[in-house]
Amino acid sequence: MKVPFYDATREYKLYKAQFDKAISDVVSSGAFILGKEVQDFEESICKYTGAKYAVSVANGSDALLIASDILGYKNGAEVITPVFTFFASASCIARLNGKPIFCDVDEDTFNMNMKDAENRITNKTAGILPVHLFLQTADMKACMELAQKHRLTILEDAAEAFGMRTNYKGNDLHAGLIGDFGIFSFFPTKTLGAYGDAGMIITNNEELYNKALSYRTHGSTKRYYHDYVGCNSRLDTLQAAVLNVKLSHIDNAIQNRAKIAAQYRELLKNVSEIKLPVVIDNNKEVNYVFCIKAENRDSLENYLKSKEIGTSIYYPVPLHLQKCFEYLGYKKGDFPVSEKLSKTVLALPMFPELTEDEVSFVCETIKEFYRK
């Protein structure tokens, strides 16, 4: 049996008529830039998440960059972000000549260690950029307490977190709505994924919304009149059309992911060499990916590959050990938890159309590896 890590074609076959019509309607209209489908998608995102405002952009990295620029994460300002995350969570600061200040993560959840973050706050700290990783949000209660105590802004990197929710002060809130800005990525493999690149900025602050709206079109509020030096980062109308179809099925997709995760947990619970994901009580998990901590991770990955089972390693090199960040002065050993995770974490196949037989095969192959 061949089990892909991700397969977009299965979902397309399920809703082929809807996808084909949505794409055809855009082509027929000729409105390829900021067409009606883009506005419809932004409104649907607001309705689904509870955000007051949504600004679609070309991709999640641009969403981070635009929001960072607006919040002043630039020109020497320090911004605290986890070292165990995707590159864009720090590059958005570095590209603006800000200074990423890394902190370690929690060994169980892989999310930002807020105590370590607090120890790294200085008089140059401008903000905190928490990342909601893999299946649940970071500890936003502790994050907000830090921000309020030190008068910092918060940019929530919710690139992987569409559908995730957390309890904050008695309110059930969607990821990205507690800080000043939240951002999503709609990269094809995401829980809500496009057929190419796509991203979104959300906020409940009208002033920040108007700035983001301007920044995505070269900083203009009126054609050929520019209040800011923005960029050209607009969600393609064709991608918005695809995302509108997918959003209409998102709850079913999330439920299917939950069933797959439950099957993984049941079949792997007695494998002593494996540690399964830990979910904090206040969080509603959404399984964007299903990551295990595995003994002999690299050998296990190679064994699964030999059986035609797709996997991925998140993340093989923590950000402080990336060559481009050498100038920050970190060294090996500075973030022990993240360095340990980079050698043990393995993501198993996870997408809504994965079958029970495929999940069983993956789990049996893992057991077979450790028996050998």
Tab-separated table of C-alpha atoms in Angstrom:
chain	number	residue	atom	x	y	z
A	1	MET	CA	0.000	0.000	0.000
A	2	LYS	CA	1.266	3.488	-0.903
A	3	VAL	CA	0.244	6.223	1.559
A	4	PRO	CA	0.938	9.847	0.549
A	5	PHE	CA	1.735	12.466	3.161
A	6	TYR	CA	-0.824	14.710	1.465
A	7	ASP	CA	-3.024	14.344	-1.612
A	8	ALA	CA	-5.048	17.271	-2.995
A	9	THR	CA	-6.624	15.259	-5.796
A	10	ARG	CA	-8.936	13.246	-3.547
A	11	GLU	CA	-10.760	16.336	-2.315
A	12	TYR	CA	-10.959	17.680	-5.852
A	13	LYS	CA	-12.653	14.478	-7.032
A	14	LEU	CA	-15.191	14.731	-4.194
A	15	TYR	CA	-16.266	18.269	-5.080
A	16	LYS	CA	-15.154	18.425	-8.705
A	17	ALA	CA	-18.333	20.034	-10.030
A	18	GLN	CA	-18.181	22.789	-7.406
A	19	PHE	CA	-14.497	23.538	-7.990
A	20	ASP	CA	-14.895	23.527	-11.773
A	21	LYS	CA	-17.873	25.903	-11.644
A	22	ALA	CA	-16.147	28.277	-9.217
A	23	ILE	CA	-13.047	28.506	-11.416
A	24	SER	CA	-15.064	28.772	-14.622
A	25	ASP	CA	-17.173	31.599	-13.177
A	26	VAL	CA	-14.039	33.648	-12.461
A	27	VAL	CA	-12.599	33.040	-15.924
A	28	SER	CA	-15.923	33.977	-17.512
A	29	SER	CA	-16.172	37.183	-15.477
A	30	GLY	CA	-12.670	38.377	-16.343
A	31	ALA	CA	-12.316	39.864	-12.817
A	32	PHE	CA	-8.972	38.315	-11.922
A	33	ILE	CA	-7.766	40.939	-9.402
A	34	LEU	CA	-9.807	41.620	-6.244
A	35	GLY	CA	-12.924	40.143	-7.822
A	36	LYS	CA	-16.200	39.494	-6.038
A	37	GLU	CA	-15.005	36.086	-4.852
A	38	VAL	CA	-12.235	37.772	-2.840
A	39	GLN	CA	-14.699	39.982	-1.003
A	40	ASP	CA	-17.022	37.012	-0.451
A	41	PHE	CA	-14.150	35.011	1.017
A	42	GLU	CA	-13.095	37.814	3.378
A	43	GLU	CA	-16.671	38.143	4.599
A	44	SER	CA	-16.937	34.375	5.090
A	45	ILE	CA	-13.696	34.333	7.078
A	46	CYS	CA	-15.083	37.030	9.371
A	47	LYS	CA	-18.276	35.050	9.840
A	48	TYR	CA	-16.468	31.769	10.518
A	49	THR	CA	-13.803	33.111	12.881
A	50	GLY	CA	-15.733	35.933	14.535
A	51	ALA	CA	-13.209	38.541	13.379
A	52	LYS	CA	-14.500	42.046	12.681
A	53	TYR	CA	-12.115	42.560	9.775
A	54	ALA	CA	-10.246	40.373	7.278
A	55	VAL	CA	-7.743	41.387	4.608
A	56	SER	CA	-6.727	38.733	2.095
A	57	VAL	CA	-3.174	38.753	0.739
A	58	ALA	CA	-1.011	36.694	-1.590
A	59	ASN	CA	0.385	34.298	1.034
A	60	GLY	CA	0.932	33.753	4.739
A	61	SER	CA	4.483	35.131	4.682
A	62	ASP	CA	3.247	38.413	3.209
A	63	ALA	CA	0.542	38.509	5.879
A	64	LEU	CA	3.249	38.283	8.557
A	65	LEU	CA	5.413	40.882	6.815
A	66	ILE	CA	2.605	43.419	6.383
A	67	ALA	CA	1.346	43.001	9.949
A	68	SER	CA	4.912	43.238	11.327
A	69	ASP	CA	5.513	46.445	9.380
A	70	ILE	CA	2.306	48.031	10.654
A	71	LEU	CA	3.071	47.050	14.273
A	72	GLY	CA	6.564	48.541	14.054
A	73	TYR	CA	8.605	45.348	14.230
A	74	LYS	CA	11.468	47.016	12.353
A	75	ASN	CA	14.558	49.218	12.472
A	76	GLY	CA	16.186	47.586	15.479
A	77	ALA	CA	13.016	46.721	17.395
A	78	GLU	CA	13.203	43.370	19.182
A	79	VAL	CA	10.394	40.859	18.758
A	80	ILE	CA	10.191	37.603	20.695
A	81	THR	CA	9.223	34.508	18.738
A	82	PRO	CA	9.768	30.755	19.205
A	83	VAL	CA	12.880	29.159	17.762
A	84	PHE	CA	11.042	25.948	16.821
A	85	THR	CA	8.806	27.108	13.993
A	86	PHE	CA	8.720	27.790	10.260
A	87	PHE	CA	11.196	30.325	8.874
A	88	ALA	CA	8.578	32.997	8.063
A	89	SER	CA	7.812	33.567	11.768
A	90	ALA	CA	11.228	35.207	12.105
A	91	SER	CA	12.039	36.346	8.563
A	92	CYS	CA	9.152	38.835	8.652
A	93	ILE	CA	11.029	40.664	11.442
A	94	ALA	CA	14.497	40.325	9.930
A	95	ARG	CA	13.388	41.583	6.518
A	96	LEU	CA	12.253	44.825	8.167
A	97	ASN	CA	15.599	45.188	9.951
A	98	GLY	CA	14.002	44.267	13.234
A	99	LYS	CA	15.696	41.771	15.527
A	100	PRO	CA	14.144	38.344	16.126
A	101	ILE	CA	14.685	37.317	19.738
A	102	PHE	CA	14.240	33.577	20.003
A	103	CYS	CA	12.816	31.679	22.949
A	104	ASP	CA	12.481	27.961	23.588
A	105	VAL	CA	9.270	25.929	23.413
A	106	ASP	CA	7.324	23.562	25.637
A	107	GLU	CA	8.416	19.959	25.156
A	108	ASP	CA	4.865	18.559	25.216
A	109	THR	CA	2.956	21.040	23.053
A	110	PHE	CA	5.872	22.382	20.922
A	111	ASN	CA	4.441	25.861	21.497
A	112	MET	CA	6.188	28.963	22.830
A	113	ASN	CA	7.507	28.755	26.394
A	114	MET	CA	6.130	31.998	27.852
A	115	LYS	CA	8.403	31.911	30.915
A	116	ASP	CA	11.446	31.744	28.681
A	117	ALA	CA	9.933	34.507	26.550
A	118	GLU	CA	9.575	36.788	29.569
A	119	ASN	CA	13.224	36.282	30.479
A	120	ARG	CA	14.192	37.705	27.081
A	121	ILE	CA	12.198	40.947	27.269
A	122	THR	CA	14.327	44.116	27.246
A	123	ASN	CA	13.676	47.827	26.891
A	124	LYS	CA	14.010	47.308	23.117
A	125	THR	CA	11.230	44.707	22.929
A	126	ALA	CA	8.368	45.916	20.756
A	127	GLY	CA	6.189	42.831	20.546
A	128	ILE	CA	5.601	39.119	20.835
A	129	LEU	CA	4.978	36.840	17.877
A	130	PRO	CA	3.523	33.566	19.217
A	131	VAL	CA	3.009	30.677	16.807
A	132	HIS	CA	0.058	28.279	17.022
A	133	LEU	CA	1.765	25.089	16.004
A	134	PHE	CA	0.523	21.818	14.508
A	135	LEU	CA	-2.752	21.216	16.382
A	136	GLN	CA	-3.372	23.855	19.082
A	137	THR	CA	-2.821	27.469	20.052
A	138	ALA	CA	0.012	28.811	22.172
A	139	ASP	CA	-0.758	29.859	25.763
A	140	MET	CA	-2.440	33.133	24.898
A	141	LYS	CA	-3.480	33.915	28.480
A	142	ALA	CA	0.162	33.995	29.556
A	143	CYS	CA	1.122	35.792	26.348
A	144	MET	CA	-1.432	38.552	26.895
A	145	GLU	CA	-0.357	38.958	30.507
A	146	LEU	CA	3.223	39.465	29.318
A	147	ALA	CA	2.143	41.957	26.670
A	148	GLN	CA	0.026	43.983	29.071
A	149	LYS	CA	2.718	43.955	31.770
A	150	HIS	CA	5.408	45.218	29.394
A	151	ARG	CA	3.173	47.235	27.028
A	152	LEU	CA	3.868	45.090	23.987
A	153	THR	CA	1.833	44.325	20.885
A	154	ILE	CA	1.039	40.777	19.745
A	155	LEU	CA	1.032	39.318	16.256
A	156	GLU	CA	-0.433	35.802	16.276
A	157	ASP	CA	1.093	33.518	13.665
A	158	ALA	CA	-1.942	31.326	13.070
A	159	ALA	CA	-0.659	30.121	9.696
A	160	GLU	CA	-1.349	26.511	10.703
A	161	ALA	CA	-4.259	27.255	12.999
A	162	PHE	CA	-7.397	27.670	10.930
A	163	GLY	CA	-10.280	26.230	12.956
A	164	MET	CA	-8.317	26.116	16.223
A	165	ARG	CA	-9.967	27.792	19.201
A	166	THR	CA	-9.002	28.529	22.784
A	167	ASN	CA	-10.726	29.752	25.930
A	168	TYR	CA	-9.618	33.236	26.886
A	169	LYS	CA	-11.219	34.978	29.858
A	170	GLY	CA	-14.261	32.764	29.586
A	171	ASN	CA	-14.682	33.348	25.866
A	172	ASP	CA	-14.256	30.699	23.182
A	173	LEU	CA	-12.116	32.505	20.597
A	174	HIS	CA	-10.730	31.498	17.241
A	175	ALA	CA	-6.938	31.502	16.887
A	176	GLY	CA	-5.666	34.897	15.780
A	177	LEU	CA	-8.286	37.017	17.543
A	178	ILE	CA	-6.645	37.657	20.912
A	179	GLY	CA	-3.628	39.702	19.820
A	180	ASP	CA	-3.531	42.881	17.735
A	181	PHE	CA	-3.274	40.951	14.465
A	182	GLY	CA	-3.664	37.318	13.475
A	183	ILE	CA	-2.635	35.772	10.186
A	184	PHE	CA	-3.508	32.596	8.263
A	185	SER	CA	-1.740	30.749	5.498
A	186	PHE	CA	-3.825	28.910	2.906
A	187	PHE	CA	-0.894	26.991	1.441
A	188	PRO	CA	-2.359	23.867	-0.239
A	189	THR	CA	-1.510	21.445	2.601
A	190	LYS	CA	-3.132	23.594	5.296
A	191	THR	CA	-6.432	22.668	6.971
A	192	LEU	CA	-8.001	25.267	4.671
A	193	GLY	CA	-5.760	25.221	1.621
A	194	ALA	CA	-5.843	26.903	-1.780
A	195	TYR	CA	-4.645	25.557	-5.131
A	196	GLY	CA	-1.583	27.772	-4.791
A	197	ASP	CA	-0.418	30.479	-2.402
A	198	ALA	CA	-2.887	32.525	-0.369
A	199	GLY	CA	-3.017	34.280	2.997
A	200	MET	CA	-5.171	36.370	5.311
A	201	ILE	CA	-4.804	39.031	8.008
A	202	ILE	CA	-7.520	39.330	10.668
A	203	THR	CA	-8.047	41.920	13.398
A	204	ASN	CA	-10.743	43.505	15.532
A	205	ASN	CA	-9.051	46.923	15.348
A	206	GLU	CA	-10.470	49.215	12.659
A	207	GLU	CA	-7.344	51.372	12.387
A	208	LEU	CA	-5.102	48.343	11.904
A	209	TYR	CA	-7.573	46.943	9.374
A	210	ASN	CA	-7.513	50.097	7.263
A	211	LYS	CA	-3.718	50.117	7.270
A	212	ALA	CA	-3.536	46.462	6.233
A	213	LEU	CA	-6.052	47.111	3.471
A	214	SER	CA	-3.821	49.896	2.204
A	215	TYR	CA	-0.517	48.050	2.604
A	216	ARG	CA	-1.585	45.171	0.356
A	217	THR	CA	-1.988	47.565	-2.605
A	218	HIS	CA	1.230	49.606	-2.429
A	219	GLY	CA	0.056	51.617	0.577
A	220	SER	CA	-2.703	53.335	-1.359
A	221	THR	CA	-6.139	54.284	-0.069
A	222	LYS	CA	-7.126	55.768	-3.413
A	223	ARG	CA	-5.691	54.778	-6.763
A	224	TYR	CA	-2.339	56.487	-7.398
A	225	TYR	CA	-2.387	58.138	-3.934
A	226	HIS	CA	-0.064	56.459	-1.421
A	227	ASP	CA	-0.116	57.079	2.328
A	228	TYR	CA	2.392	54.316	3.088
A	229	VAL	CA	5.126	52.361	1.338
A	230	GLY	CA	3.220	49.115	1.092
A	231	CYS	CA	3.595	46.176	-1.272
A	232	ASN	CA	1.714	44.323	-3.974
A	233	SER	CA	0.143	41.367	-2.201
A	234	ARG	CA	-3.388	40.537	-3.265
A	235	LEU	CA	-5.238	37.249	-3.039
A	236	ASP	CA	-5.839	35.924	-6.541
A	237	THR	CA	-9.545	35.781	-7.390
A	238	LEU	CA	-9.169	32.209	-8.689
A	239	GLN	CA	-7.702	31.144	-5.350
A	240	ALA	CA	-10.521	32.902	-3.501
A	241	ALA	CA	-13.035	30.964	-5.592
A	242	VAL	CA	-11.362	27.670	-4.666
A	243	LEU	CA	-11.199	28.671	-1.004
A	244	ASN	CA	-14.884	29.589	-0.953
A	245	VAL	CA	-15.718	26.024	-2.004
A	246	LYS	CA	-13.363	24.535	0.560
A	247	LEU	CA	-14.627	26.778	3.363
A	248	SER	CA	-18.149	25.465	2.787
A	249	HIS	CA	-16.846	21.973	3.668
A	250	ILE	CA	-14.344	22.939	6.373
A	251	ASP	CA	-16.226	21.566	9.382
A	252	ASN	CA	-16.502	18.162	7.757
A	253	ALA	CA	-12.803	18.262	6.876
A	254	ILE	CA	-11.866	19.116	10.475
A	255	GLN	CA	-14.059	16.269	11.778
A	256	ASN	CA	-12.385	13.823	9.408
A	257	ARG	CA	-8.971	14.966	10.590
A	258	ALA	CA	-10.093	14.386	14.184
A	259	LYS	CA	-11.183	10.820	13.363
A	260	ILE	CA	-7.818	10.102	11.744
A	261	ALA	CA	-5.979	11.525	14.765
A	262	ALA	CA	-8.108	9.398	17.106
A	263	GLN	CA	-7.236	6.298	15.099
A	264	TYR	CA	-3.525	7.125	15.257
A	265	ARG	CA	-3.775	7.627	19.022
A	266	GLU	CA	-5.572	4.326	19.539
A	267	LEU	CA	-3.260	2.251	17.372
A	268	LEU	CA	-0.019	3.803	18.649
A	269	LYS	CA	-0.872	4.226	22.335
A	270	ASN	CA	1.049	1.112	23.419
A	271	VAL	CA	4.176	1.760	21.362
A	272	SER	CA	6.673	2.691	24.067
A	273	GLU	CA	9.102	4.260	21.601
A	274	ILE	CA	6.470	6.796	20.526
A	275	LYS	CA	5.118	9.840	22.377
A	276	LEU	CA	1.783	11.149	21.146
A	277	PRO	CA	0.687	14.818	20.972
A	278	VAL	CA	-0.454	16.454	24.225
A	279	VAL	CA	-3.427	18.861	24.082
A	280	ILE	CA	-3.986	21.550	26.723
A	281	ASP	CA	-7.484	21.491	28.270
A	282	ASN	CA	-8.480	25.019	27.207
A	283	ASN	CA	-7.687	24.354	23.545
A	284	LYS	CA	-9.827	22.937	20.753
A	285	GLU	CA	-7.392	20.977	18.632
A	286	VAL	CA	-7.420	20.903	14.861
A	287	ASN	CA	-5.034	18.390	13.366
A	288	TYR	CA	-3.297	20.308	10.612
A	289	VAL	CA	-0.569	17.689	10.947
A	290	PHE	CA	-0.122	14.748	13.317
A	291	CYS	CA	3.323	14.849	14.894
A	292	ILE	CA	4.807	12.135	17.082
A	293	LYS	CA	8.051	12.112	19.037
A	294	ALA	CA	9.908	8.991	17.965
A	295	GLU	CA	13.008	7.165	19.096
A	296	ASN	CA	15.442	6.589	16.227
A	297	ARG	CA	13.410	9.116	14.243
A	298	ASP	CA	15.597	9.274	11.164
A	299	SER	CA	15.770	5.499	10.819
A	300	LEU	CA	12.004	5.279	11.277
A	301	GLU	CA	11.489	7.922	8.601
A	302	ASN	CA	13.684	5.984	6.168
A	303	TYR	CA	11.857	2.749	6.943
A	304	LEU	CA	8.461	4.338	6.310
A	305	LYS	CA	9.794	5.835	3.093
A	306	SER	CA	10.938	2.380	1.985
A	307	LYS	CA	7.331	1.213	2.451
A	308	GLU	CA	6.078	4.179	0.354
A	309	ILE	CA	4.620	6.028	3.335
A	310	GLY	CA	4.977	9.796	3.178
A	311	THR	CA	6.272	11.731	6.197
A	312	SER	CA	7.719	15.128	6.989
A	313	ILE	CA	10.113	16.466	9.614
A	314	TYR	CA	9.055	19.643	11.419
A	315	TYR	CA	11.659	21.113	11.882
A	316	PRO	CA	15.081	19.561	11.200
A	317	VAL	CA	17.040	22.733	12.048
A	318	PRO	CA	15.822	25.218	14.697
A	319	LEU	CA	15.950	28.821	13.556
A	320	HIS	CA	18.910	29.849	15.749
A	321	LEU	CA	21.104	27.329	13.899
A	322	GLN	CA	20.110	28.521	10.420
A	323	LYS	CA	23.018	30.065	8.522
A	324	CYS	CA	21.125	33.275	7.735
A	325	PHE	CA	20.642	33.960	11.457
A	326	GLU	CA	24.282	33.494	12.473
A	327	TYR	CA	24.529	37.256	12.951
A	328	LEU	CA	22.178	37.017	15.951
A	329	GLY	CA	24.932	35.294	17.911
A	330	TYR	CA	23.139	32.173	19.094
A	331	LYS	CA	24.935	28.846	19.340
A	332	LYS	CA	24.155	25.161	19.616
A	333	GLY	CA	22.858	24.356	23.096
A	334	ASP	CA	21.096	27.694	23.624
A	335	PHE	CA	17.629	26.176	23.147
A	336	PRO	CA	17.828	22.564	24.395
A	337	VAL	CA	14.150	21.640	24.052
A	338	SER	CA	13.907	22.816	20.451
A	339	GLU	CA	17.173	21.113	19.558
A	340	LYS	CA	15.882	17.874	21.079
A	341	LEU	CA	12.573	18.133	19.214
A	342	SER	CA	14.364	18.714	15.914
A	343	LYS	CA	15.821	15.223	16.291
A	344	THR	CA	12.664	13.417	17.445
A	345	VAL	CA	9.546	14.947	15.826
A	346	LEU	CA	8.018	13.194	12.823
A	347	ALA	CA	4.776	14.111	11.046
A	348	LEU	CA	2.632	11.254	9.783
A	349	PRO	CA	0.192	11.406	6.853
A	350	MET	CA	-2.780	13.657	7.674
A	351	PHE	CA	-5.485	14.913	5.332
A	352	PRO	CA	-9.285	14.498	5.459
A	353	GLU	CA	-9.547	11.846	2.739
A	354	LEU	CA	-7.021	9.466	4.323
A	355	THR	CA	-8.669	6.044	4.776
A	356	GLU	CA	-8.820	3.861	7.885
A	357	ASP	CA	-6.884	1.152	6.062
A	358	GLU	CA	-4.117	3.599	5.189
A	359	VAL	CA	-3.822	4.793	8.797
A	360	SER	CA	-3.753	1.182	9.996
A	361	PHE	CA	-0.986	0.389	7.516
A	362	VAL	CA	1.076	3.364	8.715
A	363	CYS	CA	0.709	2.305	12.346
A	364	GLU	CA	1.458	-1.352	11.664
A	365	THR	CA	4.574	-0.343	9.747
A	366	ILE	CA	5.745	1.779	12.690
A	367	LYS	CA	5.206	-1.160	15.056
A	368	GLU	CA	7.042	-3.428	12.642
A	369	PHE	CA	10.024	-1.087	12.607
A	370	TYR	CA	10.355	-1.076	16.380
A	371	ARG	CA	9.873	-4.854	16.634
A	372	LYS	CA	12.850	-5.233	14.318
